[in-house]
Tab-separated table of C-alpha atoms in Angstrom:
chain	number	residue	atom	x	y	z
A	1490	MET	CA	122.580	112.775	63.908
A	1491	LYS	CA	120.545	115.456	65.632
A	1492	LYS	CA	118.785	112.731	67.539
A	1493	LYS	CA	122.038	111.328	68.837
A	1494	VAL	CA	123.234	114.730	69.972
A	1495	LEU	CA	119.927	115.160	71.748
A	1496	ILE	CA	120.304	111.819	73.497
A	1497	VAL	CA	123.816	112.696	74.601
A	1498	LEU	CA	122.665	116.078	75.889
A	1499	LEU	CA	119.781	114.495	77.743
A	1500	SER	CA	122.042	112.021	79.457
A	1501	MET	CA	124.333	114.865	80.482
A	1502	ILE	CA	121.358	116.643	82.036
A	1503	PHE	CA	120.496	113.438	83.843
A	1504	ILE	CA	123.976	113.170	85.273
A	1505	ILE	CA	124.024	116.782	86.353
A	1506	SER	CA	120.595	116.574	87.932
A	1507	GLY	CA	121.635	113.366	89.641
A	1508	CYS	CA	124.717	115.017	91.072
A	1509	THR	CA	123.120	118.198	92.260
A	1510	GLN	CA	119.797	117.066	93.595
A	1511	THR	CA	121.010	114.242	95.775
A	1512	GLU	CA	123.081	116.691	97.716
A	1513	THR	CA	120.318	119.142	98.527
A	1514	PRO	CA	120.445	120.038	102.173
A	1515	GLN	CA	117.996	118.500	104.595
A	1516	ASN	CA	114.790	120.309	105.256
A	1517	HIS	CA	112.441	118.863	107.749
A	1518	GLY	CA	108.997	120.250	108.055
A	1519	ASP	CA	108.191	123.920	108.146
A	1520	GLU	CA	110.196	127.085	107.675
A	1521	GLN	CA	110.578	127.542	111.380
A	1522	GLY	CA	113.100	124.712	111.378
A	1523	ASP	CA	115.441	126.864	109.291
A	1524	GLN	CA	115.553	129.672	111.817
A	1525	PRO	CA	118.651	129.996	113.941
A	1526	THR	CA	118.262	127.513	116.750
A	1527	GLU	CA	117.661	128.890	120.200
A	1528	ILE	CA	118.328	127.107	123.421
A	1529	ILE	CA	115.179	125.548	124.772
A	1530	ALA	CA	115.956	126.097	128.429
A	1531	ASP	CA	113.679	124.935	131.204
A	1532	ALA	CA	111.420	123.282	128.699
A	1533	ASN	CA	108.904	120.778	129.943
A	1534	ILE	CA	109.826	117.607	128.155
A	1535	LEU	CA	107.677	114.620	127.290
A	1536	ILE	CA	109.275	111.515	125.830
A	1537	ALA	CA	106.488	109.568	124.159
A	1538	TYR	CA	107.325	106.386	122.310
A	1539	PHE	CA	105.646	103.495	120.603
A	1540	THR	CA	107.502	100.241	120.883
A	1541	TRP	CA	106.590	96.799	119.629
A	1542	ALA	CA	107.563	95.262	123.000
A	1543	ASP	CA	104.861	97.199	124.852
A	1544	ASN	CA	102.250	96.328	122.255
A	1545	THR	CA	102.599	92.599	121.985
A	1546	VAL	CA	102.499	89.544	124.199
A	1547	VAL	CA	105.380	87.126	124.182
A	1548	VAL	CA	104.070	83.917	125.704
A	1549	ASN	CA	107.460	82.532	126.597
A	1550	PRO	CA	110.167	85.246	126.781
A	1551	GLU	CA	112.874	82.629	127.240
A	1552	SER	CA	112.097	81.219	123.850
A	1553	VAL	CA	113.036	84.495	122.188
A	1554	ASP	CA	116.362	84.318	120.432
A	1555	VAL	CA	117.936	87.617	121.440
A	1556	ASP	CA	120.528	87.332	118.720
A	1557	ALA	CA	117.927	87.394	115.985
A	1558	SER	CA	117.492	90.988	114.963
A	1559	SER	CA	113.754	90.686	114.482
A	1560	SER	CA	113.105	89.047	117.855
A	1561	ALA	CA	115.172	91.179	120.208
A	1562	SER	CA	112.840	94.125	119.933
A	1563	VAL	CA	109.824	92.241	121.321
A	1564	LEU	CA	111.409	92.106	124.791
A	1565	THR	CA	110.796	95.085	127.087
A	1566	PRO	CA	111.686	97.890	127.077
A	1567	GLY	CA	111.947	97.480	123.299
A	1568	ASN	CA	114.242	99.446	121.016
A	1569	ALA	CA	112.338	102.734	121.105
A	1570	GLY	CA	111.759	102.239	124.850
A	1571	LEU	CA	115.485	101.858	125.419
A	1572	MET	CA	116.248	105.007	123.446
A	1573	ALA	CA	113.514	106.863	125.366
A	1574	ARG	CA	115.178	105.964	128.671
A	1575	TRP	CA	118.561	107.197	127.477
A	1576	ILE	CA	116.991	110.461	126.366
A	1577	GLN	CA	115.363	110.833	129.783
A	1578	GLU	CA	118.685	110.208	131.531
A	1579	GLU	CA	120.253	112.958	129.461
A	1580	VAL	CA	117.616	115.694	129.320
A	1581	GLY	CA	115.059	114.693	131.943
A	1582	GLY	CA	111.341	114.754	131.236
A	1583	ASP	CA	108.480	112.290	131.576
A	1584	LEU	CA	108.193	108.967	129.795
A	1585	PHE	CA	105.006	107.850	128.110
A	1586	SER	CA	104.582	104.542	126.329
A	1587	ILE	CA	101.973	104.698	123.591
A	1588	GLN	CA	99.934	101.504	123.765
A	1589	THR	CA	97.139	100.262	121.574
A	1590	VAL	CA	94.004	98.497	122.781
A	1591	ASN	CA	94.466	95.727	120.227
A	1592	GLN	CA	97.886	94.153	120.485
A	1593	TYR	CA	100.180	93.102	117.673
A	1594	SER	CA	101.540	89.670	116.969
A	1595	SER	CA	104.963	88.909	118.409
A	1596	ASP	CA	105.801	87.181	115.130
A	1597	TYR	CA	107.775	89.528	112.893
A	1598	ASP	CA	105.989	88.644	109.651
A	1599	GLU	CA	102.528	88.622	111.151
A	1600	CYS	CA	103.145	91.961	112.826
A	1601	LEU	CA	104.325	93.387	109.499
A	1602	ASP	CA	101.189	92.065	107.801
A	1603	GLN	CA	99.075	93.750	110.456
A	1604	ALA	CA	101.016	96.978	110.015
A	1605	SER	CA	100.564	96.865	106.248
A	1606	ARG	CA	96.820	96.355	106.550
A	1607	GLU	CA	96.517	99.225	108.989
A	1608	LYS	CA	98.587	101.444	106.753
A	1609	ALA	CA	96.511	100.675	103.684
A	1610	SER	CA	93.219	101.316	105.420
A	1611	ARG	CA	94.672	104.347	107.231
A	1612	ASP	CA	93.578	102.909	110.561
A	1613	ARG	CA	93.793	104.920	113.729
A	1614	PRO	CA	94.122	102.198	116.388
A	1615	ALA	CA	92.536	103.084	119.723
A	1616	LEU	CA	95.052	103.922	122.456
A	1617	ILE	CA	94.844	102.780	126.057
A	1618	ASP	CA	96.148	105.748	128.016
A	1619	THR	CA	96.220	109.503	127.643
A	1620	VAL	CA	98.966	111.930	128.628
A	1621	GLU	CA	97.923	114.001	131.610
A	1622	ASN	CA	98.309	117.775	131.286
A	1623	PHE	CA	99.623	117.495	127.730
A	1624	GLU	CA	99.295	121.254	127.275
A	1625	GLU	CA	102.052	121.843	129.837
A	1626	TYR	CA	104.749	120.253	127.719
A	1627	ASP	CA	106.860	122.330	125.328
A	1628	VAL	CA	109.068	119.678	123.773
A	1629	ILE	CA	107.942	116.217	122.769
A	1630	TYR	CA	110.490	113.585	121.847
A	1631	LEU	CA	108.498	111.126	119.780
A	1632	GLY	CA	109.919	107.657	119.193
A	1633	PHE	CA	108.764	104.748	117.048
A	1634	PRO	CA	109.964	102.021	114.689
A	1635	ASN	CA	109.725	102.314	110.912
A	1636	TRP	CA	106.850	100.009	109.996
A	1637	TRP	CA	106.283	99.364	106.339
A	1638	TYR	CA	108.069	102.542	105.258
A	1639	THR	CA	106.079	104.783	107.594
A	1640	CYS	CA	105.241	105.342	111.273
A	1641	PRO	CA	103.074	102.771	113.064
A	1642	MET	CA	99.492	103.967	112.714
A	1643	ALA	CA	99.291	104.340	116.502
A	1644	ILE	CA	101.656	107.312	116.164
A	1645	PHE	CA	99.067	109.070	114.037
A	1646	SER	CA	96.366	108.164	116.584
A	1647	PHE	CA	98.572	109.778	119.216
A	1648	VAL	CA	99.436	112.856	117.195
A	1649	GLU	CA	95.805	113.468	116.277
A	1650	SER	CA	94.631	113.110	119.896
A	1651	TYR	CA	96.351	116.249	121.183
A	1652	ASP	CA	96.831	119.876	120.325
A	1653	PHE	CA	100.463	120.230	119.187
A	1654	ASN	CA	100.299	123.985	118.579
A	1655	ASN	CA	103.400	125.836	119.829
A	1656	LYS	CA	105.112	122.567	120.645
A	1657	THR	CA	108.404	121.255	119.304
A	1658	VAL	CA	108.535	117.642	118.151
A	1659	ILE	CA	111.845	115.737	117.995
A	1660	PRO	CA	111.485	112.289	116.399
A	1661	PHE	CA	113.679	109.273	117.123
A	1662	VAL	CA	113.271	106.241	114.916
A	1663	THR	CA	114.472	102.651	114.900
A	1664	HIS	CA	114.602	101.022	111.509
A	1665	GLY	CA	115.869	98.154	109.385
A	1666	THR	CA	117.502	98.466	105.981
A	1667	GLY	CA	114.805	100.897	104.837
A	1668	GLY	CA	116.218	103.800	106.835
A	1669	LEU	CA	113.815	106.561	107.803
A	1670	SER	CA	111.835	105.975	104.567
A	1671	SER	CA	108.827	108.198	104.662
A	1672	THR	CA	108.305	108.227	108.447
A	1673	ILE	CA	109.367	111.832	108.971
A	1674	ARG	CA	107.630	113.082	105.844
A	1675	ASP	CA	104.346	111.481	106.955
A	1676	LEU	CA	104.779	112.722	110.504
A	1677	THR	CA	105.385	116.326	109.421
A	1678	ASN	CA	102.372	116.087	107.122
A	1679	ALA	CA	100.288	114.964	110.084
A	1680	LEU	CA	101.627	117.908	112.101
A	1681	PRO	CA	101.253	120.918	109.812
A	1682	SER	CA	102.642	124.164	111.229
A	1683	VAL	CA	104.339	122.287	114.063
A	1684	ARG	CA	108.081	122.589	114.458
A	1685	VAL	CA	109.636	119.164	113.811
A	1686	LEU	CA	113.381	119.062	114.461
A	1687	ASP	CA	116.020	116.820	112.876
A	1688	PRO	CA	115.360	113.188	113.752
A	1689	ILE	CA	117.778	110.483	114.756
A	1690	GLY	CA	117.455	107.111	113.035
A	1691	ILE	CA	119.164	104.065	114.521
A	1692	GLU	CA	119.394	100.752	112.746
A	1693	ARG	CA	117.668	98.041	114.778
A	1694	GLU	CA	120.804	95.970	115.178
A	1695	ASP	CA	122.844	98.964	116.351
A	1696	VAL	CA	120.436	100.167	119.042
A	1697	ASP	CA	122.207	98.388	121.906
A	1698	SER	CA	125.511	100.061	121.150
A	1699	SER	CA	124.162	103.542	120.434
A	1700	GLU	CA	123.729	104.963	123.940
A	1701	ASP	CA	126.322	107.723	123.556
A	1702	LYS	CA	125.116	108.648	120.116
A	1703	VAL	CA	121.500	108.942	121.228
A	1704	LYS	CA	122.395	110.899	124.344
A	1705	SER	CA	124.549	113.460	122.573
A	1706	TRP	CA	121.906	113.865	119.867
A	1707	ALA	CA	119.187	114.366	122.497
A	1708	LEU	CA	121.194	117.072	124.216
A	1709	ASN	CA	122.161	118.819	120.992
A	1710	SER	CA	118.556	118.870	119.809
A	1711	LEU	CA	117.687	121.175	122.670
A	1712	LYS	CA	120.383	123.706	121.835
B	740	MET	CA	108.572	99.459	63.276
B	741	LYS	CA	108.136	102.879	64.849
B	742	LYS	CA	105.274	101.529	66.942
B	743	LYS	CA	107.604	98.912	68.371
B	744	TRP	CA	110.183	101.502	69.337
B	745	CYS	CA	107.508	103.597	70.984
B	746	ILE	CA	106.288	100.665	73.049
B	747	ASP	CA	109.860	99.802	74.043
B	748	ILE	CA	110.624	103.325	75.195
B	749	PHE	CA	107.390	103.582	77.162
B	750	MET	CA	107.993	100.168	78.673
B	751	SER	CA	111.456	101.180	79.903
B	752	LEU	CA	110.038	104.419	81.247
B	753	PHE	CA	107.285	102.656	83.173
B	754	LEU	CA	109.680	99.998	84.425
B	755	ILE	CA	111.914	102.684	85.900
B	756	LEU	CA	108.896	104.467	87.378
B	757	ALA	CA	107.749	101.190	88.933
B	758	MET	CA	111.083	101.006	90.766
B	759	LEU	CA	110.341	104.343	92.449
B	760	TYR	CA	107.594	102.795	94.572
B	761	MET	CA	108.149	104.949	97.613
B	762	HIS	CA	108.531	108.254	95.834
B	763	LEU	CA	105.359	107.793	93.802
B	764	GLY	CA	103.226	106.318	96.540
B	765	GLU	CA	101.345	103.041	96.510
B	766	TYR	CA	98.342	104.199	94.501
B	767	ILE	CA	100.390	105.450	91.549
B	768	HIS	CA	102.700	102.426	91.847
B	769	GLU	CA	99.730	100.097	91.307
B	770	TRP	CA	98.646	102.021	88.207
B	771	VAL	CA	102.196	102.090	86.842
B	772	GLY	CA	102.356	98.322	87.387
B	773	VAL	CA	99.114	97.672	85.515
B	774	LEU	CA	100.138	99.851	82.569
B	775	LEU	CA	103.552	98.210	82.536
B	776	PHE	CA	101.990	94.768	82.208
B	777	LEU	CA	99.778	95.956	79.372
B	778	LEU	CA	102.883	97.247	77.591
B	779	PHE	CA	104.701	93.966	78.234
B	780	PHE	CA	101.776	92.140	76.719
B	781	ILE	CA	101.758	94.339	73.599
B	782	HIS	CA	105.555	93.937	73.384
B	783	HIS	CA	105.085	90.168	73.298
B	784	VAL	CA	102.361	90.341	70.672
B	785	LEU	CA	104.514	92.566	68.473
B	786	ASN	CA	107.454	90.192	68.879
B	787	LYS	CA	105.584	86.913	68.400
B	788	TYR	CA	108.440	85.440	66.409
B	789	TRP	CA	110.336	85.064	69.670
B	790	PHE	CA	108.215	82.098	70.746
B	791	LYS	CA	109.141	80.265	67.550
B	792	THR	CA	112.873	80.822	68.039
B	793	VAL	CA	112.703	79.411	71.551
B	794	LEU	CA	111.355	76.169	70.187
B	795	SER	CA	113.784	75.870	67.297
B	796	LYS	CA	116.802	73.684	68.004
B	797	LYS	CA	119.293	75.380	65.718
B	798	GLN	CA	120.359	78.390	67.697
B	799	SER	CA	123.556	80.355	67.986
B	800	MET	CA	125.032	80.999	71.414
B	801	LYS	CA	123.775	84.570	71.406
B	802	LEU	CA	120.249	83.512	70.536
B	803	ARG	CA	120.327	80.884	73.229
B	804	ILE	CA	121.322	83.429	75.868
B	805	ARG	CA	118.598	85.721	74.590
B	806	SER	CA	115.988	82.994	74.804
B	807	PHE	CA	117.099	82.021	78.273
B	808	ILE	CA	116.850	85.593	79.553
B	809	ASN	CA	113.503	86.074	77.844
B	810	CYS	CA	112.071	82.926	79.434
B	811	LEU	CA	113.400	84.004	82.820
B	812	LEU	CA	111.882	87.446	82.350
B	813	CYS	CA	108.515	85.928	81.490
B	814	LEU	CA	108.572	83.773	84.603
B	815	LEU	CA	109.599	86.697	86.826
B	816	LEU	CA	106.900	88.880	85.294
B	817	ILE	CA	104.223	86.351	86.106
B	818	LEU	CA	105.504	86.048	89.684
B	819	THR	CA	105.584	89.827	90.083
B	820	LEU	CA	102.093	90.113	88.658
B	821	ILE	CA	100.667	87.487	91.024
B	822	SER	CA	102.444	88.884	94.100
B	823	GLY	CA	101.532	92.453	93.158
B	824	VAL	CA	97.856	91.737	92.622
B	825	GLY	CA	97.829	89.659	95.810
B	826	MET	CA	99.011	92.673	97.807
B	827	SER	CA	96.977	95.295	95.943
B	828	TYR	CA	94.846	97.612	98.048
B	829	TYR	CA	93.627	100.153	95.551
B	830	LEU	CA	92.989	98.496	92.197
B	831	PHE	CA	92.386	94.839	93.081
B	832	PRO	CA	91.288	94.827	96.728
B	833	PHE	CA	89.121	91.774	96.053
B	834	MET	CA	92.240	89.751	95.097
B	835	ASN	CA	94.186	90.723	98.200
B	836	ILE	CA	95.327	87.799	100.357
B	837	PRO	CA	96.246	89.382	103.724
B	838	THR	CA	97.849	86.266	105.183
B	839	LEU	CA	100.385	86.114	102.366
B	840	THR	CA	101.371	89.782	102.313
B	841	SER	CA	104.831	89.219	103.832
B	842	LEU	CA	105.666	86.458	101.390
B	843	PHE	CA	104.292	88.410	98.419
B	844	ARG	CA	106.191	91.505	99.467
B	845	GLU	CA	109.515	89.669	99.368
B	846	ILE	CA	108.743	87.926	96.073
B	847	HIS	CA	107.637	91.232	94.564
B	848	LEU	CA	110.759	93.020	95.793
B	849	ALA	CA	113.299	90.446	94.586
B	850	CYS	CA	111.535	89.714	91.272
B	851	GLY	CA	111.077	93.422	90.608
B	852	TYR	CA	114.786	94.099	90.899
B	853	TRP	CA	115.687	91.025	88.816
B	854	ILE	CA	113.301	92.217	86.105
B	855	PHE	CA	114.924	95.635	86.172
B	856	VAL	CA	118.408	94.196	85.683
B	857	LEU	CA	117.425	91.465	83.204
B	858	SER	CA	115.396	93.922	81.122
B	859	ALA	CA	118.467	96.110	80.867
B	860	ILE	CA	120.514	93.054	79.795
B	861	HIS	CA	117.752	92.171	77.315
B	862	LEU	CA	118.012	95.687	75.898
B	863	GLY	CA	121.797	95.299	75.751
B	864	LEU	CA	121.445	92.113	73.692
B	865	HIS	CA	119.421	94.053	71.118
B	866	LEU	CA	121.557	97.165	71.190
B	867	ASP	CA	123.618	96.152	68.137
B	868	ILE	CA	120.892	97.424	65.773
B	869	PHE	CA	121.045	100.840	67.400
B	870	VAL	CA	124.837	100.955	67.509
B	871	ARG	CA	125.093	99.961	63.837
B	872	ARG	CA	122.815	102.837	62.906
B	873	VAL	CA	124.837	105.337	64.883
B	874	LYS	CA	128.077	104.012	63.375
B	875	ASN	CA	126.707	104.415	59.873
B	876	LYS	CA	125.612	107.957	60.465
B	877	VAL	CA	128.589	109.284	62.397
B	878	ASN	CA	131.635	109.719	60.202
B	879	ASP	CA	133.442	112.493	61.992
B	880	LYS	CA	136.232	111.018	64.101
B	881	ARG	CA	135.949	113.695	66.773
B	882	VAL	CA	132.226	113.062	67.280
B	883	LYS	CA	132.945	109.328	67.422
B	884	GLY	CA	135.617	109.879	70.049
B	885	THR	CA	133.344	112.041	72.196
B	886	LEU	CA	130.582	109.464	71.954
B	887	ILE	CA	132.932	106.702	73.108
B	888	VAL	CA	134.221	108.769	76.043
B	889	LEU	CA	130.671	109.737	77.011
B	890	THR	CA	129.517	106.129	76.867
B	891	GLY	CA	132.405	105.179	79.135
B	892	CYS	CA	131.511	107.919	81.610
B	893	ILE	CA	127.853	106.897	81.660
B	894	CYS	CA	128.846	103.267	82.275
B	895	LEU	CA	131.186	104.091	85.141
B	896	TYR	CA	128.723	106.445	86.814
B	897	GLY	CA	125.908	103.938	86.284
B	898	MET	CA	127.923	101.196	87.945
B	899	TYR	CA	128.617	103.486	90.897
B	900	LEU	CA	124.876	104.209	91.180
B	901	PHE	CA	124.143	100.481	90.939
B	902	ILE	CA	126.202	99.922	94.077
B	903	LYS	CA	125.029	103.107	95.787
B	904	ASN	CA	121.393	102.130	95.339
B	905	ARG	CA	122.100	98.626	96.708
B	906	ILE	CA	120.403	96.923	93.755
B	907	CYS	CA	122.298	93.664	94.321
B	908	LEU	CA	121.265	93.499	97.978
B	909	TYR	CA	117.592	93.602	97.013
B	910	MET	CA	117.983	91.085	94.183
B	911	PHE	CA	119.226	88.495	96.647
B	912	LEU	CA	116.993	89.697	99.479
B	913	ILE	CA	119.988	90.447	101.688
B	914	HIS	CA	118.138	93.665	102.417
B	915	LYS	CA	114.419	93.068	102.625
B	916	PHE	CA	113.363	96.692	102.730
B	917	VAL	CA	114.376	99.198	100.104
B	918	TYR	CA	116.224	102.211	101.427
B	919	PHE	CA	114.499	105.429	100.466
B	920	ASP	CA	115.793	108.878	101.138
B	921	TYR	CA	112.696	111.028	101.406
B	922	ARG	CA	114.806	114.139	100.811
B	923	GLN	CA	115.842	112.969	97.356
B	924	THR	CA	113.661	114.433	94.610
B	925	LEU	CA	111.723	112.281	92.175
B	926	LEU	CA	113.723	113.646	89.236
B	927	SER	CA	116.997	112.810	90.923
B	928	ILE	CA	116.107	109.211	91.785
B	929	PHE	CA	114.505	108.754	88.348
B	930	SER	CA	117.678	109.852	86.589
B	931	GLU	CA	119.746	107.560	88.794
B	932	TYR	CA	117.696	104.486	87.877
B	933	THR	CA	117.654	105.532	84.203
B	934	LEU	CA	121.435	105.743	84.178
B	935	ILE	CA	121.752	102.358	85.887
B	936	PHE	CA	119.413	100.857	83.285
B	937	ILE	CA	121.322	102.368	80.357
B	938	SER	CA	124.730	101.411	81.690
B	939	ILE	CA	123.769	97.766	82.285
B	940	ALA	CA	122.560	97.635	78.675
B	941	ILE	CA	125.772	99.179	77.357
B	942	VAL	CA	128.012	96.898	79.427
B	943	THR	CA	126.043	93.871	78.188
B	944	TYR	CA	126.489	95.052	74.605
B	945	PHE	CA	130.250	95.387	75.005
B	946	VAL	CA	130.655	92.037	76.748
B	947	VAL	CA	128.727	90.245	73.987
B	948	ARG	CA	130.666	92.146	71.318
B	949	LYS	CA	133.966	91.137	72.895
B	950	ILE	CA	132.954	87.466	72.958
B	951	GLU	CA	131.818	87.643	69.341
B	952	ILE	CA	135.084	89.217	68.195
B	953	LYS	CA	137.046	86.531	70.018
B	954	LYS	CA	135.021	83.829	68.318
B	955	GLU	CA	135.470	85.400	64.884
B	956	LYS	CA	139.225	85.487	65.414
B	957	SER	CA	139.447	81.886	66.510
B	958	GLN	CA	137.490	80.681	63.498
């Protein structure tokens, strides 16, 4: 009898913990994010993004079926590239496309395989270009797709190439059914003591119709 | 007998932990998977009689359903094992087949969720022993009533969590990537999957019971 009571009690605890803990408020990154937000006026803004389209070669663009969700993002400017342009239209700043020396396959599955291998071996793919006068920027919008539940490894190459001290990072992510997964968690871990603001995540298929959403988010992030 | 129960409880625990791939990280997930398969193996050794019942022709409907689910589970387990080892980076890197990762990932995902649901159904088909024991021990009507209401609540909440966690979408690969909320704590997601597991088992028990009662009446 005692056992049964115990089981019942345990399940009650489970329910309660399930109810309460799922609703814990968001907390991204460090404590600084919890401070009252100040307006970042006259900030120098960099919009850096990694997009599949800029890191692959499509031999015959006309052969790409734009209606297929996995194919549309291989055509320039790519999903993250498109979002980066909207952000620029809204808040200004300079665009920078993060590109790797070794390109990725334009085939969805093959690209995913590549991404998974890089993730497992914690690769830091070599990047082609560097941002000039990086130290002059205050705010960096950082965009990328969710690859295999985390950021593409090139994002970590990028983040580790510069000194992010005293900078504010605002991530924007395109994703499939996995949502943001562990992209933001891994990014904040790679940027300890850097202020990382609330990200925006847009589902791949909804990117085309999300201009207003992205723009208003970009503006609000600076307030 | 106690050993069997212990193995069963640990097996359920590890199965639920295996579902929390993202929250535990890949390294722990691989270890959980290996331990889970060891437990499955011991479970089969301890329940050897099952193989004999599969082969026997005289079976009741309930036994037939049980055998069918058990065979399916065995098949899915083998598929999950092969796809898991084929993708492994930490424990079996020498067995990793990089060109098949995408295929293995989808097999592993779908089979994993089917195993989760079918294991819960499997538990539900054996729940009558447990329920009989509880019935024999609980005589107080009030306690009985509370237990029934509680069971109902757990079932309803479990079904809600089943939908909320999109289990069905992964089983049929409608969604090919599992949605993970990195803000949700391990304890919270663990309790959600535990409740889903328990409620599937309870619902299975009641469905089977209902069918049995109907049959008894018609005879």
